PDB file of C-alpha atoms and ligand atoms in Angstrom:
ATOM      1  CA  MET A   1      21.788 -52.436  -8.305  1.00  0.00           C
ATOM      2  CA  LYS A   2      18.311 -50.914  -8.219  1.00  0.00           C
ATOM      3  CA  HIS A   3      18.297 -50.912  -4.438  1.00  0.00           C
ATOM      4  CA  LEU A   4      21.581 -49.098  -4.188  1.00  0.00           C
ATOM      5  CA  SER A   5      20.520 -46.238  -6.454  1.00  0.00           C
ATOM      6  CA  ALA A   6      17.241 -45.900  -4.559  1.00  0.00           C
ATOM      7  CA  LEU A   7      19.213 -45.753  -1.326  1.00  0.00           C
ATOM      8  CA  LEU A   8      21.576 -43.122  -2.756  1.00  0.00           C
ATOM      9  CA  LEU A   9      18.635 -41.026  -3.904  1.00  0.00           C
ATOM     10  CA  PHE A  10      17.037 -41.307  -0.483  1.00  0.00           C
ATOM     11  CA  MET A  11      20.257 -40.218   1.205  1.00  0.00           C
ATOM     12  CA  ALA A  12      20.638 -37.295  -1.155  1.00  0.00           C
ATOM     13  CA  ILE A  13      17.136 -36.076  -0.359  1.00  0.00           C
ATOM     14  CA  LEU A  14      17.813 -36.542   3.342  1.00  0.00           C
ATOM     15  CA  ALA A  15      21.009 -34.526   3.098  1.00  0.00           C
ATOM     16  CA  VAL A  16      19.242 -31.610   1.411  1.00  0.00           C
ATOM     17  CA  ALA A  17      16.256 -31.725   3.749  1.00  0.00           C
ATOM     18  CA  CYS A  18      18.442 -31.766   6.838  1.00  0.00           C
ATOM     19  CA  SER A  19      21.013 -29.188   5.792  1.00  0.00           C
ATOM     20  CA  PRO A  20      20.898 -26.213   8.154  1.00  0.00           C
ATOM     21  CA  LYS A  21      19.180 -23.094   6.871  1.00  0.00           C
ATOM     22  CA  THR A  22      21.677 -20.376   6.069  1.00  0.00           C
ATOM     23  CA  ALA A  23      21.809 -17.757   8.791  1.00  0.00           C
ATOM     24  CA  PRO A  24      20.047 -14.504   7.917  1.00  0.00           C
ATOM     25  CA  THR A  25      22.422 -11.880   6.562  1.00  0.00           C
ATOM     26  CA  SER A  26      22.842  -8.686   8.538  1.00  0.00           C
ATOM     27  CA  ALA A  27      20.868  -6.847   5.834  1.00  0.00           C
ATOM     28  CA  GLU A  28      17.859  -9.081   6.462  1.00  0.00           C
ATOM     29  CA  LYS A  29      18.143  -8.658  10.218  1.00  0.00           C
ATOM     30  CA  SER A  30      18.257  -4.861  10.101  1.00  0.00           C
ATOM     31  CA  ALA A  31      15.592  -4.470   7.397  1.00  0.00           C
ATOM     32  CA  PRO A  32      12.887  -2.096   8.606  1.00  0.00           C
ATOM     33  CA  ALA A  33       9.627  -3.772   9.618  1.00  0.00           C
ATOM     34  CA  VAL A  34       7.683  -1.343   7.453  1.00  0.00           C
ATOM     35  CA  PRO A  35       8.506  -1.370   3.739  1.00  0.00           C
ATOM     36  CA  LYS A  36       9.704   1.952   2.393  1.00  0.00           C
ATOM     37  CA  VAL A  37       6.876   3.936   0.841  1.00  0.00           C
ATOM     38  CA  THR A  38       7.532   7.380  -0.603  1.00  0.00           C
ATOM     39  CA  TYR A  39       5.283  10.211  -1.639  1.00  0.00           C
ATOM     40  CA  ALA A  40       6.968  10.588  -5.012  1.00  0.00           C
ATOM     41  CA  ALA A  41       6.944   6.918  -5.995  1.00  0.00           C
ATOM     42  CA  ASP A  42       3.759   5.642  -4.361  1.00  0.00           C
ATOM     43  CA  ILE A  43       1.404   8.174  -2.812  1.00  0.00           C
ATOM     44  CA  SER A  44       1.397  10.965  -5.386  1.00  0.00           C
ATOM     45  CA  PRO A  45       0.485   8.672  -8.332  1.00  0.00           C
ATOM     46  CA  LEU A  46      -2.066   6.823  -6.188  1.00  0.00           C
ATOM     47  CA  LEU A  47      -3.945   9.959  -5.127  1.00  0.00           C
ATOM     48  CA  LEU A  48      -3.706  11.448  -8.608  1.00  0.00           C
ATOM     49  CA  GLY A  49      -5.160   8.288 -10.091  1.00  0.00           C
ATOM     50  CA  LYS A  50      -8.059   7.977  -7.653  1.00  0.00           C
ATOM     51  CA  CYS A  51      -8.800  11.417  -6.202  1.00  0.00           C
ATOM     52  CA  ALA A  52      -8.466  13.689  -9.232  1.00  0.00           C
ATOM     53  CA  PRO A  53      -9.957  15.910 -10.461  1.00  0.00           C
ATOM     54  CA  CYS A  54     -12.133  16.713  -7.405  1.00  0.00           C
ATOM     55  CA  HIS A  55      -9.207  17.204  -4.987  1.00  0.00           C
ATOM     56  CA  TYR A  56      -6.855  18.811  -7.527  1.00  0.00           C
ATOM     57  CA  PRO A  57      -7.289  22.598  -7.714  1.00  0.00           C
ATOM     58  CA  ALA A  58      -5.226  22.719 -10.913  1.00  0.00           C
ATOM     59  CA  GLN A  59      -7.846  20.430 -12.487  1.00  0.00           C
ATOM     60  CA  ASN A  60     -10.608  22.715 -11.270  1.00  0.00           C
ATOM     61  CA  GLY A  61     -11.241  20.493  -8.222  1.00  0.00           C
ATOM     62  CA  LYS A  62     -13.256  22.302  -5.570  1.00  0.00           C
ATOM     63  CA  LYS A  63     -12.782  19.825  -2.701  1.00  0.00           C
ATOM     64  CA  GLU A  64     -10.089  19.788  -0.005  1.00  0.00           C
ATOM     65  CA  ALA A  65      -6.823  19.779  -1.953  1.00  0.00           C
ATOM     66  CA  LEU A  66      -4.853  16.519  -1.893  1.00  0.00           C
ATOM     67  CA  ASP A  67      -2.463  17.494  -4.654  1.00  0.00           C
ATOM     68  CA  THR A  68       0.751  18.121  -2.700  1.00  0.00           C
ATOM     69  CA  TYR A  69       3.005  16.339  -0.236  1.00  0.00           C
ATOM     70  CA  GLU A  70       1.958  18.715   2.543  1.00  0.00           C
ATOM     71  CA  ALA A  71      -1.769  18.293   1.851  1.00  0.00           C
ATOM     72  CA  ALA A  72      -1.525  14.514   1.631  1.00  0.00           C
ATOM     73  CA  GLN A  73       0.371  14.379   4.929  1.00  0.00           C
ATOM     74  CA  LYS A  74      -1.998  16.770   6.676  1.00  0.00           C
ATOM     75  CA  HIS A  75      -5.110  14.843   5.636  1.00  0.00           C
ATOM     76  CA  ILE A  76      -3.751  11.312   5.834  1.00  0.00           C
ATOM     77  CA  ASN A  77      -6.071  10.215   8.668  1.00  0.00           C
ATOM     78  CA  ALA A  78      -9.177  11.532   6.910  1.00  0.00           C
ATOM     79  CA  VAL A  79      -7.978   9.996   3.639  1.00  0.00           C
ATOM     80  CA  ILE A  80      -7.464   6.544   5.168  1.00  0.00           C
ATOM     81  CA  SER A  81     -10.751   6.584   7.059  1.00  0.00           C
ATOM     82  CA  ARG A  82     -12.733   7.687   3.969  1.00  0.00           C
ATOM     83  CA  VAL A  83     -11.300   5.038   1.654  1.00  0.00           C
ATOM     84  CA  GLU A  84     -11.869   2.328   4.282  1.00  0.00           C
ATOM     85  CA  LEU A  85     -15.583   3.054   4.673  1.00  0.00           C
ATOM     86  CA  PRO A  86     -18.102   0.627   3.195  1.00  0.00           C
ATOM     87  CA  GLN A  87     -18.590   1.574  -0.445  1.00  0.00           C
ATOM     88  CA  ASP A  88     -22.263   2.403   0.100  1.00  0.00           C
ATOM     89  CA  ASP A  89     -21.465   4.897   2.874  1.00  0.00           C
ATOM     90  CA  PRO A  90     -22.182   8.431   1.593  1.00  0.00           C
ATOM     91  CA  ARG A  91     -18.800   9.557   2.986  1.00  0.00           C
ATOM     92  CA  PHE A  92     -16.889   6.852   1.099  1.00  0.00           C
ATOM     93  CA  MET A  93     -14.116   8.096  -1.224  1.00  0.00           C
ATOM     94  CA  PRO A  94     -13.642   8.157  -4.193  1.00  0.00           C
ATOM     95  CA  PHE A  95     -16.955  10.041  -4.071  1.00  0.00           C
ATOM     96  CA  LYS A  96     -19.878   7.995  -5.405  1.00  0.00           C
ATOM     97  CA  MET A  97     -17.417   5.507  -6.915  1.00  0.00           C
ATOM     98  CA  LYS A  98     -16.582   7.916  -9.726  1.00  0.00           C
ATOM     99  CA  LYS A  99     -13.124   6.358  -9.592  1.00  0.00           C
ATOM    100  CA  PRO A 100     -12.366   2.723  -8.724  1.00  0.00           C
ATOM    101  CA  ALA A 101     -12.134   2.041  -4.985  1.00  0.00           C
ATOM    102  CA  LEU A 102      -8.670   1.673  -3.535  1.00  0.00           C
ATOM    103  CA  THR A 103      -7.402  -1.897  -3.390  1.00  0.00           C
ATOM    104  CA  PRO A 104      -6.337  -3.356  -0.025  1.00  0.00           C
ATOM    105  CA  ASP A 105      -2.719  -3.013  -1.206  1.00  0.00           C
ATOM    106  CA  GLU A 106      -3.209   0.665  -1.954  1.00  0.00           C
ATOM    107  CA  ILE A 107      -4.729   1.266   1.479  1.00  0.00           C
ATOM    108  CA  THR A 108      -1.753  -0.530   3.027  1.00  0.00           C
ATOM    109  CA  LEU A 109       0.545   1.822   1.087  1.00  0.00           C
ATOM    110  CA  LEU A 110      -1.168   4.842   2.643  1.00  0.00           C
ATOM    111  CA  LYS A 111      -0.845   3.357   6.128  1.00  0.00           C
ATOM    112  CA  ASN A 112       2.783   2.370   5.653  1.00  0.00           C
ATOM    113  CA  TRP A 113       3.598   5.823   4.319  1.00  0.00           C
ATOM    114  CA  ALA A 114       2.296   7.311   7.577  1.00  0.00           C
ATOM    115  CA  ARG A 115       3.989   4.633   9.739  1.00  0.00           C
ATOM    116  CA  GLY A 116       7.256   5.141   7.911  1.00  0.00           C
ATOM    117  CA  GLY A 117       7.283   8.850   8.747  1.00  0.00           C
ATOM    118  CA  PHE A 118       5.935  10.322   5.481  1.00  0.00           C
ATOM    119  CA  ALA A 119       8.998   9.837   3.301  1.00  0.00           C
ATOM    120  CA  LYS A 120       9.189  12.210   0.368  1.00  0.00           C
TER     121      LYS A 120
HETATM  122  C1  HEC B   1     -15.768  12.706  -8.049  1.00  0.00           C
HETATM  123  C2  HEC B   1     -15.167  13.623  -7.132  1.00  0.00           C
HETATM  124  C3  HEC B   1     -14.350  13.078  -5.985  1.00  0.00           C
HETATM  125  C4  HEC B   1     -13.337  12.137  -6.025  1.00  0.00           C
HETATM  126  C5  HEC B   1     -12.801  11.381  -7.222  1.00  0.00           C
HETATM  127  C6  HEC B   1     -12.839  12.036  -4.670  1.00  0.00           C
HETATM  128  N1  HEC B   1     -13.524  12.862  -3.835  1.00  0.00           N
HETATM  129 FE1  HEC B   1     -13.159  13.225  -1.862  1.00  0.00          FE
HETATM  130  N2  HEC B   1     -14.681  14.528  -1.767  1.00  0.00           N
HETATM  131  C7  HEC B   1     -15.572  14.786  -2.802  1.00  0.00           C
HETATM  132  C8  HEC B   1     -16.694  15.568  -2.310  1.00  0.00           C
HETATM  133  C9  HEC B   1     -17.881  16.017  -3.140  1.00  0.00           C
HETATM  134  C10 HEC B   1     -16.456  15.796  -0.930  1.00  0.00           C
HETATM  135  C11 HEC B   1     -17.333  16.556   0.078  1.00  0.00           C
HETATM  136  C12 HEC B   1     -18.404  15.639   0.610  1.00  0.00           C
HETATM  137  C13 HEC B   1     -17.915  14.809   1.741  1.00  0.00           C
HETATM  138  O1  HEC B   1     -17.192  15.317   2.613  1.00  0.00           O
HETATM  139  O2  HEC B   1     -18.244  13.622   1.770  1.00  0.00           O
HETATM  140  C14 HEC B   1     -15.179  15.131  -0.625  1.00  0.00           C
HETATM  141  C15 HEC B   1     -14.589  15.124   0.625  1.00  0.00           C
HETATM  142  C16 HEC B   1     -13.426  14.445   0.940  1.00  0.00           C
HETATM  143  C17 HEC B   1     -12.748  14.497   2.206  1.00  0.00           C
HETATM  144  C18 HEC B   1     -13.155  15.350   3.385  1.00  0.00           C
HETATM  145  C19 HEC B   1     -12.522  16.710   3.192  1.00  0.00           C
HETATM  146  C20 HEC B   1     -12.832  17.652   4.341  1.00  0.00           C
HETATM  147  O3  HEC B   1     -12.758  18.856   4.114  1.00  0.00           O
HETATM  148  O4  HEC B   1     -13.112  17.180   5.439  1.00  0.00           O
HETATM  149  C21 HEC B   1     -11.676  13.675   2.137  1.00  0.00           C
HETATM  150  C22 HEC B   1     -10.630  13.407   3.213  1.00  0.00           C
HETATM  151  C23 HEC B   1     -11.680  13.096   0.810  1.00  0.00           C
HETATM  152  N3  HEC B   1     -12.753  13.598   0.102  1.00  0.00           N
HETATM  153  C24 HEC B   1     -10.747  12.188   0.366  1.00  0.00           C
HETATM  154  C25 HEC B   1     -10.732  11.666  -0.930  1.00  0.00           C
HETATM  155  C26 HEC B   1      -9.757  10.702  -1.373  1.00  0.00           C
HETATM  156  C27 HEC B   1      -8.642  10.136  -0.529  1.00  0.00           C
HETATM  157  C28 HEC B   1     -10.052  10.442  -2.671  1.00  0.00           C
HETATM  158  C29 HEC B   1      -9.344   9.484  -3.588  1.00  0.00           C
HETATM  159  C30 HEC B   1      -9.125   8.152  -3.085  1.00  0.00           C
HETATM  160  C31 HEC B   1     -11.220  11.212  -3.046  1.00  0.00           C
HETATM  161  N4  HEC B   1     -11.595  11.951  -1.947  1.00  0.00           N
HETATM  162  C32 HEC B   1     -11.813  11.196  -4.284  1.00  0.00           C
HETATM  163  C33 HEC B   1     -15.420  14.405  -4.114  1.00  0.00           C
HETATM  164  C34 HEC B   1     -14.470  13.501  -4.597  1.00  0.00           C
END
């Protein structure tokens, strides 16, 4: 009976492998191409973690303020271009690597925030 059980196993695997993929649900179809990024949940903590105190007037920062939604939105292009520079570029931010560089995921968050229309 060894052959029969091997055959049954083979057929079972075949059945699973050949079963049609379930159709995507309507939620999957209408999901936005850009994942939702918000200032409150993503951007504010990111900038606070990497750009304070220099860009935070309340922390005695003297550089262009990046401490509010409006400021972050207004300067988003400069922010993205500075953090994407080579780390040995004198214009690279965070300035002189006083804070850890942004990770690729964090840079993607900034870009997706802009692409998604600057959600609060
Ligand atoms: C240790 C202090 C310090 C930190 C931390 C820092 N910066 Fe700066 N930032 C500076 C200084 C100093 C300048 C002015 C020199 C220059 O423009 O390169 C500056 C200038 C800038 C400018 C240009 C502002 C203008 O008026 O054109 C941008 C944009 C900027 N920083 C973005 C950032 C971002 C984004 C972060 C966090 C990821 C950050 N910085 C972190 C010190 C800092």
